[in-house]
PDB file of C-alpha atoms in Angstrom:
ATOM      1  CA  ILE A 185     136.789  81.008 161.460  1.00 85.00           C
ATOM      2  CA  ILE A 186     138.601  80.021 164.675  1.00 88.00           C
ATOM      3  CA  PRO A 187     140.887  83.102 164.859  1.00 89.00           C
ATOM      4  CA  THR A 188     137.869  85.339 164.167  1.00 87.00           C
ATOM      5  CA  ILE A 189     135.853  83.803 167.025  1.00 87.00           C
ATOM      6  CA  LEU A 190     138.874  84.073 169.327  1.00 88.00           C
ATOM      7  CA  PHE A 191     139.221  87.744 168.380  1.00 88.00           C
ATOM      8  CA  VAL A 192     135.567  88.380 169.264  1.00 86.00           C
ATOM      9  CA  ILE A 193     135.898  86.557 172.600  1.00 86.00           C
ATOM     10  CA  PHE A 194     139.116  88.188 173.772  1.00 85.00           C
ATOM     11  CA  SER A 195     138.342  91.675 172.451  1.00 85.00           C
ATOM     12  CA  ARG A 196     135.109  92.107 174.419  1.00 83.00           C
ATOM     13  CA  PHE A 197     135.354  92.389 178.184  1.00 83.00           C
ATOM     14  CA  SER A 198     131.771  91.285 178.859  1.00 81.00           C
ATOM     15  CA  ILE A 199     132.223  88.100 176.822  1.00 83.00           C
ATOM     16  CA  ARG A 200     135.586  87.020 178.168  1.00 82.00           C
ATOM     17  CA  GLN A 201     134.350  87.366 181.753  1.00 85.00           C
ATOM     18  CA  GLU A 202     131.804  84.564 181.326  1.00 87.00           C
ATOM     19  CA  THR A 203     132.821  81.015 182.150  1.00 88.00           C
ATOM     20  CA  ARG A 204     131.308  79.380 179.058  1.00 87.00           C
ATOM     21  CA  TYR A 205     133.063  81.783 176.701  1.00 89.00           C
ATOM     22  CA  MET A 206     136.402  81.430 178.461  1.00 91.00           C
ATOM     23  CA  LEU A 207     136.172  77.644 178.162  1.00 90.00           C
ATOM     24  CA  LEU A 208     135.020  77.955 174.557  1.00 89.00           C
ATOM     25  CA  GLY A 209     137.976  80.199 173.742  1.00 90.00           C
ATOM     26  CA  ASN A 210     140.386  77.787 175.404  1.00 92.00           C
ATOM     27  CA  ALA A 211     138.953  74.849 173.436  1.00 90.00           C
ATOM     28  CA  LEU A 212     139.203  76.765 170.166  1.00 91.00           C
ATOM     29  CA  LEU A 213     142.766  77.818 170.996  1.00 93.00           C
ATOM     30  CA  SER A 214     143.741  74.185 171.641  1.00 92.00           C
ATOM     31  CA  ASP A 215     142.146  73.087 168.374  1.00 90.00           C
ATOM     32  CA  LEU A 216     143.893  75.874 166.485  1.00 92.00           C
ATOM     33  CA  VAL A 217     147.296  74.899 167.898  1.00 93.00           C
ATOM     34  CA  TYR A 218     146.649  71.242 167.046  1.00 91.00           C
ATOM     35  CA  LEU A 219     145.564  72.039 163.486  1.00 92.00           C
ATOM     36  CA  VAL A 220     148.576  74.290 162.892  1.00 92.00           C
ATOM     37  CA  PHE A 221     151.146  71.774 164.135  1.00 90.00           C
ATOM     38  CA  TYR A 222     149.423  68.813 162.470  1.00 88.00           C
ATOM     39  CA  THR A 223     149.292  70.673 159.144  1.00 89.00           C
ATOM     40  CA  LEU A 224     152.984  71.483 159.573  1.00 88.00           C
ATOM     41  CA  SER A 225     153.757  67.816 160.231  1.00 85.00           C
ATOM     42  CA  ALA A 226     151.715  66.656 157.232  1.00 84.00           C
ATOM     43  CA  ALA A 227     153.309  69.283 154.957  1.00 87.00           C
ATOM     44  CA  LEU A 228     156.842  68.304 156.018  1.00 84.00           C
ATOM     45  CA  HIS A 229     156.051  64.634 155.477  1.00 80.00           C
ATOM     46  CA  ALA A 230     154.529  65.312 152.044  1.00 83.00           C
ATOM     47  CA  ALA A 231     157.574  67.392 151.091  1.00 85.00           C
ATOM     48  CA  ARG A 232     159.864  64.542 152.245  1.00 82.00           C
ATOM     49  CA  VAL A 233     161.650  66.829 154.709  1.00 81.00           C
ATOM     50  CA  HIS A 234     163.535  64.734 157.257  1.00 79.00           C
ATOM     51  CA  LEU A 235     163.394  66.264 160.719  1.00 78.00           C
ATOM     52  CA  PRO A 236     165.996  65.532 163.391  1.00 80.00           C
ATOM     53  CA  LYS A 237     164.913  63.192 166.150  1.00 77.00           C
ATOM     54  CA  GLU A 238     164.694  66.009 168.743  1.00 79.00           C
ATOM     55  CA  ALA A 239     162.527  68.184 166.450  1.00 82.00           C
ATOM     56  CA  CYS A 240     160.224  65.249 165.692  1.00 81.00           C
ATOM     57  CA  VAL A 241     159.821  64.438 169.392  1.00 81.00           C
ATOM     58  CA  LEU A 242     159.085  68.119 170.157  1.00 86.00           C
ATOM     59  CA  LEU A 243     156.471  68.263 167.383  1.00 86.00           C
ATOM     60  CA  LEU A 244     154.798  65.090 168.643  1.00 84.00           C
ATOM     61  CA  PHE A 245     154.816  66.463 172.196  1.00 87.00           C
ATOM     62  CA  LEU A 246     153.158  69.733 171.117  1.00 90.00           C
ATOM     63  CA  LEU A 247     150.528  67.794 169.197  1.00 89.00           C
ATOM     64  CA  ALA A 248     149.819  65.636 172.248  1.00 86.00           C
ATOM     65  CA  VAL A 249     149.550  68.707 174.502  1.00 90.00           C
ATOM     66  CA  ALA A 250     147.164  70.468 172.111  1.00 90.00           C
ATOM     67  CA  TYR A 251     145.013  67.356 171.676  1.00 86.00           C
ATOM     68  CA  CYS A 252     144.805  66.740 175.433  1.00 85.00           C
ATOM     69  CA  GLY A 253     144.044  70.432 175.986  1.00 88.00           C
ATOM     70  CA  GLY A 254     141.092  70.281 173.618  1.00 85.00           C
ATOM     71  CA  LEU A 255     139.834  67.028 175.116  1.00 82.00           C
ATOM     72  CA  PHE A 256     140.102  68.193 178.731  1.00 85.00           C
ATOM     73  CA  THR A 257     138.486  71.533 177.873  1.00 87.00           C
ATOM     74  CA  ALA A 258     135.602  69.716 176.156  1.00 82.00           C
ATOM     75  CA  ALA A 259     135.086  67.768 179.380  1.00 81.00           C
ATOM     76  CA  ALA A 260     135.187  71.045 181.338  1.00 86.00           C
ATOM     77  CA  ILE A 261     132.542  72.554 179.003  1.00 84.00           C
ATOM     78  CA  VAL A 262     130.285  69.585 179.686  1.00 81.00           C
ATOM     79  CA  LEU A 263     130.739  69.946 183.450  1.00 84.00           C
ATOM     80  CA  ASP A 264     130.041  73.687 183.150  1.00 87.00           C
ATOM     81  CA  THR A 265     126.781  72.960 181.303  1.00 82.00           C
ATOM     82  CA  TYR A 266     125.919  70.288 183.877  1.00 82.00           C
ATOM     83  CA  ILE A 267     126.387  72.714 186.802  1.00 86.00           C
ATOM     84  CA  ALA A 268     124.590  75.569 185.037  1.00 84.00           C
ATOM     85  CA  ILE A 269     121.466  73.485 184.376  1.00 81.00           C
ATOM     86  CA  LEU A 270     121.242  71.477 187.580  1.00 81.00           C
ATOM     87  CA  PHE A 271     122.466  74.197 189.985  1.00 85.00           C
ATOM     88  CA  PRO A 272     121.387  77.515 188.396  1.00 84.00           C
ATOM     89  CA  LEU A 273     121.144  79.474 191.662  1.00 87.00           C
ATOM     90  CA  ARG A 274     124.601  78.394 192.845  1.00 88.00           C
ATOM     91  CA  TYR A 275     126.301  78.533 189.447  1.00 88.00           C
ATOM     92  CA  ILE A 276     127.989  81.927 189.880  1.00 88.00           C
ATOM     93  CA  ALA A 277     129.246  80.948 193.331  1.00 89.00           C
ATOM     94  CA  ILE A 278     130.591  77.620 192.085  1.00 89.00           C
ATOM     95  CA  LEU A 279     132.261  78.900 188.900  1.00 88.00           C
ATOM     96  CA  PRO A 280     133.159  82.604 189.157  1.00 89.00           C
ATOM     97  CA  PRO A 281     135.493  84.045 186.487  1.00 87.00           C
ATOM     98  CA  SER A 282     138.511  83.965 188.822  1.00 88.00           C
ATOM     99  CA  ARG A 283     138.049  80.250 189.510  1.00 90.00           C
ATOM    100  CA  THR A 284     137.503  79.555 185.818  1.00 90.00           C
ATOM    101  CA  LYS A 285     140.886  81.103 184.993  1.00 91.00           C
ATOM    102  CA  LYS A 286     142.542  78.840 187.571  1.00 92.00           C
ATOM    103  CA  ILE A 287     140.741  75.847 186.059  1.00 92.00           C
ATOM    104  CA  ILE A 288     142.021  76.763 182.588  1.00 93.00           C
ATOM    105  CA  VAL A 289     145.585  77.014 183.908  1.00 94.00           C
ATOM    106  CA  LEU A 290     145.122  73.624 185.595  1.00 93.00           C
ATOM    107  CA  LEU A 291     143.831  72.145 182.335  1.00 92.00           C
ATOM    108  CA  TRP A 292     146.951  73.296 180.494  1.00 93.00           C
ATOM    109  CA  MET A 293     149.187  71.947 183.265  1.00 93.00           C
ATOM    110  CA  CYS A 294     147.473  68.559 183.056  1.00 89.00           C
ATOM    111  CA  SER A 295     147.671  68.681 179.257  1.00 89.00           C
ATOM    112  CA  GLY A 296     151.425  69.190 179.489  1.00 89.00           C
ATOM    113  CA  ALA A 297     152.063  66.790 182.380  1.00 88.00           C
ATOM    114  CA  PHE A 298     150.116  63.845 180.965  1.00 82.00           C
ATOM    115  CA  PRO A 299     152.039  63.575 177.639  1.00 82.00           C
ATOM    116  CA  GLY A 300     155.254  64.631 179.387  1.00 85.00           C
ATOM    117  CA  ILE A 301     155.196  61.575 181.659  1.00 82.00           C
ATOM    118  CA  PHE A 302     154.763  59.233 178.700  1.00 77.00           C
ATOM    119  CA  PHE A 303     157.465  60.959 176.672  1.00 78.00           C
ATOM    120  CA  LEU A 304     159.900  60.711 179.592  1.00 80.00           C
ATOM    121  CA  VAL A 305     159.124  57.014 179.943  1.00 74.00           C
ATOM    122  CA  LEU A 306     159.625  56.463 176.229  1.00 70.00           C
ATOM    123  CA  SER A 307     162.871  58.441 176.138  1.00 71.00           C
ATOM    124  CA  SER A 308     164.273  56.577 179.158  1.00 72.00           C
ATOM    125  CA  THR A 309     163.474  53.215 177.545  1.00 64.00           C
ATOM    126  CA  HIS A 310     164.615  54.336 174.047  1.00 55.00           C
ATOM    127  CA  GLY A 311     161.088  53.855 172.777  1.00 53.00           C
ATOM    128  CA  PHE A 312     161.278  56.534 170.079  1.00 53.00           C
ATOM    129  CA  ALA A 313     162.443  54.025 167.490  1.00 52.00           C
ATOM    130  CA  PRO A 314     160.062  55.261 164.747  1.00 48.00           C
ATOM    131  CA  CYS A 315     161.701  58.705 164.837  1.00 48.00           C
ATOM    132  CA  VAL A 316     165.008  57.097 163.829  1.00 48.00           C
ATOM    133  CA  LEU A 317     163.361  56.244 160.521  1.00 50.00           C
ATOM    134  CA  GLU A 318     163.221  60.000 159.756  1.00 56.00           C
ATOM    135  CA  THR A 319     159.472  59.684 159.185  1.00 67.00           C
ATOM    136  CA  CYS A 320     157.853  62.286 161.418  1.00 74.00           C
ATOM    137  CA  SER A 321     154.292  61.488 160.391  1.00 71.00           C
ATOM    138  CA  VAL A 322     151.753  60.911 163.150  1.00 73.00           C
ATOM    139  CA  PRO A 323     149.797  58.123 161.345  1.00 73.00           C
ATOM    140  CA  VAL A 324     152.998  56.265 160.390  1.00 70.00           C
ATOM    141  CA  ILE A 325     154.506  56.571 163.876  1.00 71.00           C
ATOM    142  CA  LEU A 326     151.198  55.519 165.422  1.00 69.00           C
ATOM    143  CA  ILE A 327     151.031  52.278 163.441  1.00 68.00           C
ATOM    144  CA  LEU A 328     154.744  51.538 163.949  1.00 66.00           C
ATOM    145  CA  THR A 329     154.333  52.064 167.692  1.00 67.00           C
ATOM    146  CA  LEU A 330     152.193  48.926 167.830  1.00 64.00           C
ATOM    147  CA  ASN A 331     155.205  46.917 166.646  1.00 63.00           C
ATOM    148  CA  GLY A 332     157.501  48.445 169.266  1.00 62.00           C
ATOM    149  CA  THR A 333     158.490  47.357 172.746  1.00 66.00           C
ATOM    150  CA  ASP A 334     156.075  46.372 175.484  1.00 72.00           C
ATOM    151  CA  VAL A 335     156.633  49.723 177.244  1.00 72.00           C
ATOM    152  CA  VAL A 336     155.570  51.621 174.116  1.00 71.00           C
ATOM    153  CA  LYS A 337     152.463  49.458 173.748  1.00 72.00           C
ATOM    154  CA  LEU A 338     151.627  49.968 177.431  1.00 77.00           C
ATOM    155  CA  CYS A 339     151.892  53.759 177.046  1.00 74.00           C
ATOM    156  CA  PHE A 340     149.657  53.612 173.984  1.00 74.00           C
ATOM    157  CA  TRP A 341     146.953  51.620 175.768  1.00 77.00           C
ATOM    158  CA  LEU A 342     147.120  53.806 178.892  1.00 79.00           C
ATOM    159  CA  ALA A 343     146.718  56.949 176.778  1.00 76.00           C
ATOM    160  CA  ALA A 344     143.756  55.410 174.942  1.00 76.00           C
ATOM    161  CA  THR A 345     142.197  54.442 178.288  1.00 81.00           C
ATOM    162  CA  VAL A 346     142.491  57.976 179.704  1.00 78.00           C
ATOM    163  CA  ILE A 347     140.991  59.475 176.545  1.00 76.00           C
ATOM    164  CA  PHE A 348     138.056  57.076 176.657  1.00 78.00           C
ATOM    165  CA  LEU A 349     137.490  57.845 180.341  1.00 81.00           C
ATOM    166  CA  CYS A 350     137.216  61.565 179.507  1.00 75.00           C
ATOM    167  CA  LEU A 351     134.823  60.894 176.667  1.00 76.00           C
ATOM    168  CA  SER A 352     132.785  58.532 178.864  1.00 80.00           C
ATOM    169  CA  LEU A 353     132.517  61.296 181.477  1.00 78.00           C
ATOM    170  CA  ILE A 354     131.233  63.663 178.794  1.00 77.00           C
ATOM    171  CA  PHE A 355     128.674  61.135 177.578  1.00 79.00           C
ATOM    172  CA  CYS A 356     127.454  60.318 181.106  1.00 82.00           C
ATOM    173  CA  CYS A 357     126.967  64.005 181.969  1.00 78.00           C
ATOM    174  CA  TYR A 358     124.905  64.606 178.844  1.00 77.00           C
ATOM    175  CA  ALA A 359     122.853  61.475 179.502  1.00 79.00           C
ATOM    176  CA  ILE A 360     122.114  62.679 183.051  1.00 81.00           C
ATOM    177  CA  LEU A 361     121.174  66.126 181.734  1.00 78.00           C
ATOM    178  CA  TYR A 362     118.800  64.555 179.213  1.00 77.00           C
ATOM    179  CA  PHE A 363     116.928  62.482 181.781  1.00 79.00           C
ATOM    180  CA  LYS A 364     116.896  65.324 184.338  1.00 77.00           C
ATOM    181  CA  THR A 365     115.458  67.875 181.904  1.00 75.00           C
ATOM    182  CA  LYS A 366     113.094  65.596 180.002  1.00 73.00           C
ATOM    183  CA  GLN A 367     110.256  66.316 182.452  1.00 70.00           C
ATOM    184  CA  LEU A 368     110.681  70.108 182.233  1.00 67.00           C
ATOM    185  CA  GLY A 369     108.911  70.456 178.886  1.00 66.00           C
ATOM    186  CA  ILE A 370     111.899  71.905 176.992  1.00 65.00           C
ATOM    187  CA  TRP A 371     112.072  68.987 174.573  1.00 66.00           C
ATOM    188  CA  GLU A 372     108.798  69.804 172.803  1.00 67.00           C
ATOM    189  CA  GLY A 373     109.363  69.741 169.063  1.00 63.00           C
ATOM    190  CA  ILE A 374     112.327  68.623 166.976  1.00 62.00           C
ATOM    191  CA  CYS A 375     113.465  72.197 166.322  1.00 64.00           C
ATOM    192  CA  SER A 376     113.442  73.279 169.970  1.00 66.00           C
ATOM    193  CA  ARG A 377     116.651  74.757 171.362  1.00 68.00           C
ATOM    194  CA  ALA A 378     117.164  71.797 173.717  1.00 69.00           C
ATOM    195  CA  SER A 379     116.726  69.245 170.917  1.00 72.00           C
ATOM    196  CA  VAL A 380     119.100  71.078 168.598  1.00 72.00           C
ATOM    197  CA  THR A 381     121.661  71.445 171.394  1.00 72.00           C
ATOM    198  CA  PHE A 382     121.441  67.764 172.277  1.00 74.00           C
ATOM    199  CA  LEU A 383     121.799  66.756 168.616  1.00 74.00           C
ATOM    200  CA  MET A 384     124.778  69.106 168.236  1.00 75.00           C
ATOM    201  CA  HIS A 385     126.553  67.629 171.263  1.00 73.00           C
ATOM    202  CA  ASN A 386     125.848  64.072 170.107  1.00 73.00           C
ATOM    203  CA  THR A 387     127.297  64.866 166.681  1.00 76.00           C
ATOM    204  CA  VAL A 388     130.520  66.218 168.159  1.00 74.00           C
ATOM    205  CA  LEU A 389     130.747  63.308 170.606  1.00 73.00           C
ATOM    206  CA  PHE A 390     130.307  60.805 167.771  1.00 76.00           C
ATOM    207  CA  PHE A 391     133.154  62.335 165.809  1.00 77.00           C
ATOM    208  CA  TYR A 392     135.330  62.265 168.935  1.00 74.00           C
ATOM    209  CA  PHE A 393     134.486  58.644 169.778  1.00 75.00           C
ATOM    210  CA  PHE A 394     134.507  57.036 166.349  1.00 79.00           C
ATOM    211  CA  PRO A 395     138.139  57.797 165.301  1.00 80.00           C
ATOM    212  CA  LEU A 396     139.479  56.483 168.615  1.00 75.00           C
ATOM    213  CA  LEU A 397     137.321  53.383 168.318  1.00 76.00           C
ATOM    214  CA  ALA A 398     138.637  52.867 164.781  1.00 79.00           C
ATOM    215  CA  LEU A 399     142.225  53.150 166.037  1.00 76.00           C
ATOM    216  CA  ILE A 400     141.552  50.628 168.823  1.00 73.00           C
ATOM    217  CA  VAL A 401     140.052  48.128 166.362  1.00 76.00           C
ATOM    218  CA  GLU A 402     142.917  48.679 163.957  1.00 74.00           C
ATOM    219  CA  SER A 403     145.414  48.130 166.794  1.00 71.00           C
ATOM    220  CA  PHE A 404     143.888  44.750 167.669  1.00 70.00           C
ATOM    221  CA  LEU A 405     143.908  43.716 164.015  1.00 74.00           C
ATOM    222  CA  CYS A 406     147.549  44.741 163.574  1.00 69.00           C
ATOM    223  CA  ILE A 407     148.695  43.003 166.753  1.00 65.00           C
ATOM    224  CA  ASN A 408     146.923  39.791 165.717  1.00 66.00           C
ATOM    225  CA  VAL A 409     148.336  40.120 162.162  1.00 64.00           C
ATOM    226  CA  VAL A 410     144.867  40.148 160.642  1.00 68.00           C
ATOM    227  CA  ILE A 411     145.704  43.083 158.347  1.00 69.00           C
ATOM    228  CA  ARG A 412     149.002  44.001 156.709  1.00 74.00           C
ATOM    229  CA  LEU A 413     151.195  46.878 157.834  1.00 71.00           C
ATOM    230  CA  GLN A 414     150.481  48.849 154.644  1.00 75.00           C
ATOM    231  CA  THR A 415     146.734  48.503 155.196  1.00 77.00           C
ATOM    232  CA  GLY A 416     147.141  49.645 158.790  1.00 74.00           C
ATOM    233  CA  ILE A 417     149.045  52.732 157.653  1.00 76.00           C
ATOM    234  CA  TRP A 418     146.277  53.614 155.178  1.00 81.00           C
ATOM    235  CA  VAL A 419     143.651  53.237 157.903  1.00 80.00           C
ATOM    236  CA  SER A 420     145.740  55.411 160.251  1.00 79.00           C
ATOM    237  CA  LEU A 421     146.118  58.048 157.529  1.00 82.00           C
ATOM    238  CA  THR A 422     142.351  58.153 157.018  1.00 84.00           C
ATOM    239  CA  VAL A 423     141.619  58.342 160.743  1.00 83.00           C
ATOM    240  CA  CYS A 424     144.237  60.994 161.563  1.00 82.00           C
ATOM    241  CA  ASN A 425     143.821  63.163 158.462  1.00 84.00           C
ATOM    242  CA  VAL A 426     140.028  63.058 158.168  1.00 86.00           C
ATOM    243  CA  LEU A 427     138.104  61.634 161.103  1.00 84.00           C
ATOM    244  CA  MET A 428     140.155  63.248 163.899  1.00 83.00           C
ATOM    245  CA  ILE A 429     140.082  66.621 162.124  1.00 86.00           C
ATOM    246  CA  LEU A 430     136.298  66.655 161.594  1.00 84.00           C
ATOM    247  CA  PRO A 431     135.289  67.432 165.226  1.00 82.00           C
ATOM    248  CA  LYS A 432     137.823  70.260 165.366  1.00 85.00           C
ATOM    249  CA  VAL A 433     136.369  71.667 162.140  1.00 84.00           C
ATOM    250  CA  LEU A 434     132.770  71.316 163.313  1.00 82.00           C
ATOM    251  CA  PHE A 435     133.432  72.671 166.824  1.00 80.00           C
ATOM    252  CA  PRO A 436     133.626  76.406 165.946  1.00 83.00           C
ATOM    253  CA  PHE A 437     130.503  76.227 163.781  1.00 81.00           C
ATOM    254  CA  LEU A 438     128.390  74.162 166.186  1.00 77.00           C
ATOM    255  CA  TYR A 439     129.536  75.875 169.384  1.00 75.00           C
ATOM    256  CA  GLY A 440     130.968  79.290 168.496  1.00 71.00           C
ATOM    257  CA  LEU A 441     128.391  80.513 165.980  1.00 73.00           C
ATOM    258  CA  ARG A 442     125.538  79.193 168.119  1.00 74.00           C
ATOM    259  CA  TYR A 443     125.841  82.019 170.662  1.00 77.00           C
ATOM    260  CA  ARG A 444     124.198  85.288 169.680  1.00 77.00           C
ATOM    261  CA  GLU A 445     126.872  87.273 171.569  1.00 78.00           C
ATOM    262  CA  ILE A 446     129.482  85.859 169.174  1.00 80.00           C
ATOM    263  CA  ALA A 447     127.419  85.505 165.996  1.00 78.00           C
ATOM    264  CA  GLY A 448     126.288  89.153 166.149  1.00 78.00           C
ATOM    265  CA  PRO A 449     129.783  90.711 166.165  1.00 77.00           C
ATOM    266  CA  LEU A 450     130.926  88.229 163.516  1.00 76.00           C
ATOM    267  CA  LYS A 451     128.091  89.246 161.199  1.00 75.00           C
ATOM    268  CA  SER A 452     128.893  92.910 161.739  1.00 74.00           C
ATOM    269  CA  ILE A 453     132.553  92.253 160.897  1.00 69.00           C
ATOM    270  CA  VAL A 454     131.723  90.297 157.728  1.00 66.00           C
ATOM    271  CA  ARG A 455     128.829  92.365 156.393  1.00 67.00           C
ATOM    272  CA  ARG A 456     129.859  95.754 157.795  1.00 58.00           C
ATOM    273  CA  LYS A 457     126.285  96.942 158.092  1.00 51.00           C
ATOM    274  CA  HIS A 458     125.625 100.652 158.650  1.00 52.00           C
ATOM    275  CA  LEU A 459     123.058 101.644 161.233  1.00 50.00           C
ATOM    276  CA  ARG A 460     120.089 103.555 159.881  1.00 53.00           C
ATOM    277  CA  VAL A 461     117.626 105.632 161.882  1.00 48.00           C
TER     278      VAL A 461
END
């Protein structure tokens, strides 16, 4: 469904000139890149194909860039909604299409710079020890990283901190929007558009928060030798292969198909209805 939504967004001039659709397309593109490279990594690991160290590092870097791109774009979508609701008369002046394109470029630059700094630090300190094991699997490398050097552990905790700061920003913006709009009368009824939107955002936020929280708890348990290494690998496999994929699967259905401008062309493509007088 993601390539179809991207086709609808980029093939229609009126849609791709709106800020919310440009950010939505960028988020879906990041998720698509992440899913493609993660599926490739999982398939190679299942087929017992041993990648060279350089290819494994490149694959991990692309996964980190795609994941950060999706996370930063999700934060940008929240800020866009925040500005659109609280400053409706100044919204077009604050976020015109030209500025939105610059913001998207900046998001990709930050998505590449943030993992790049950590990968340079790890390469300079020879912290890519798990790749020497010829096991280019993200869950396995993630759990083995916790048994690495202090520099590797520091990079892991810094990355987790930045991710939680982004998610905390998203949660705070939605909380402010809820309390600001509660007195406007748009929350009447469970099936109102505001209630459904709020529930949708909370669902996506939960599936973004919970896997990271599970990884943090697992990290503490592994460091304190409360659980065995094999158990930690199974937990990492479940988190990376199921829980971290769920928000990227739900995102196109909860966000993309919610807009009539996108759902209408998609229905016409699938059903191929003929107009009748």
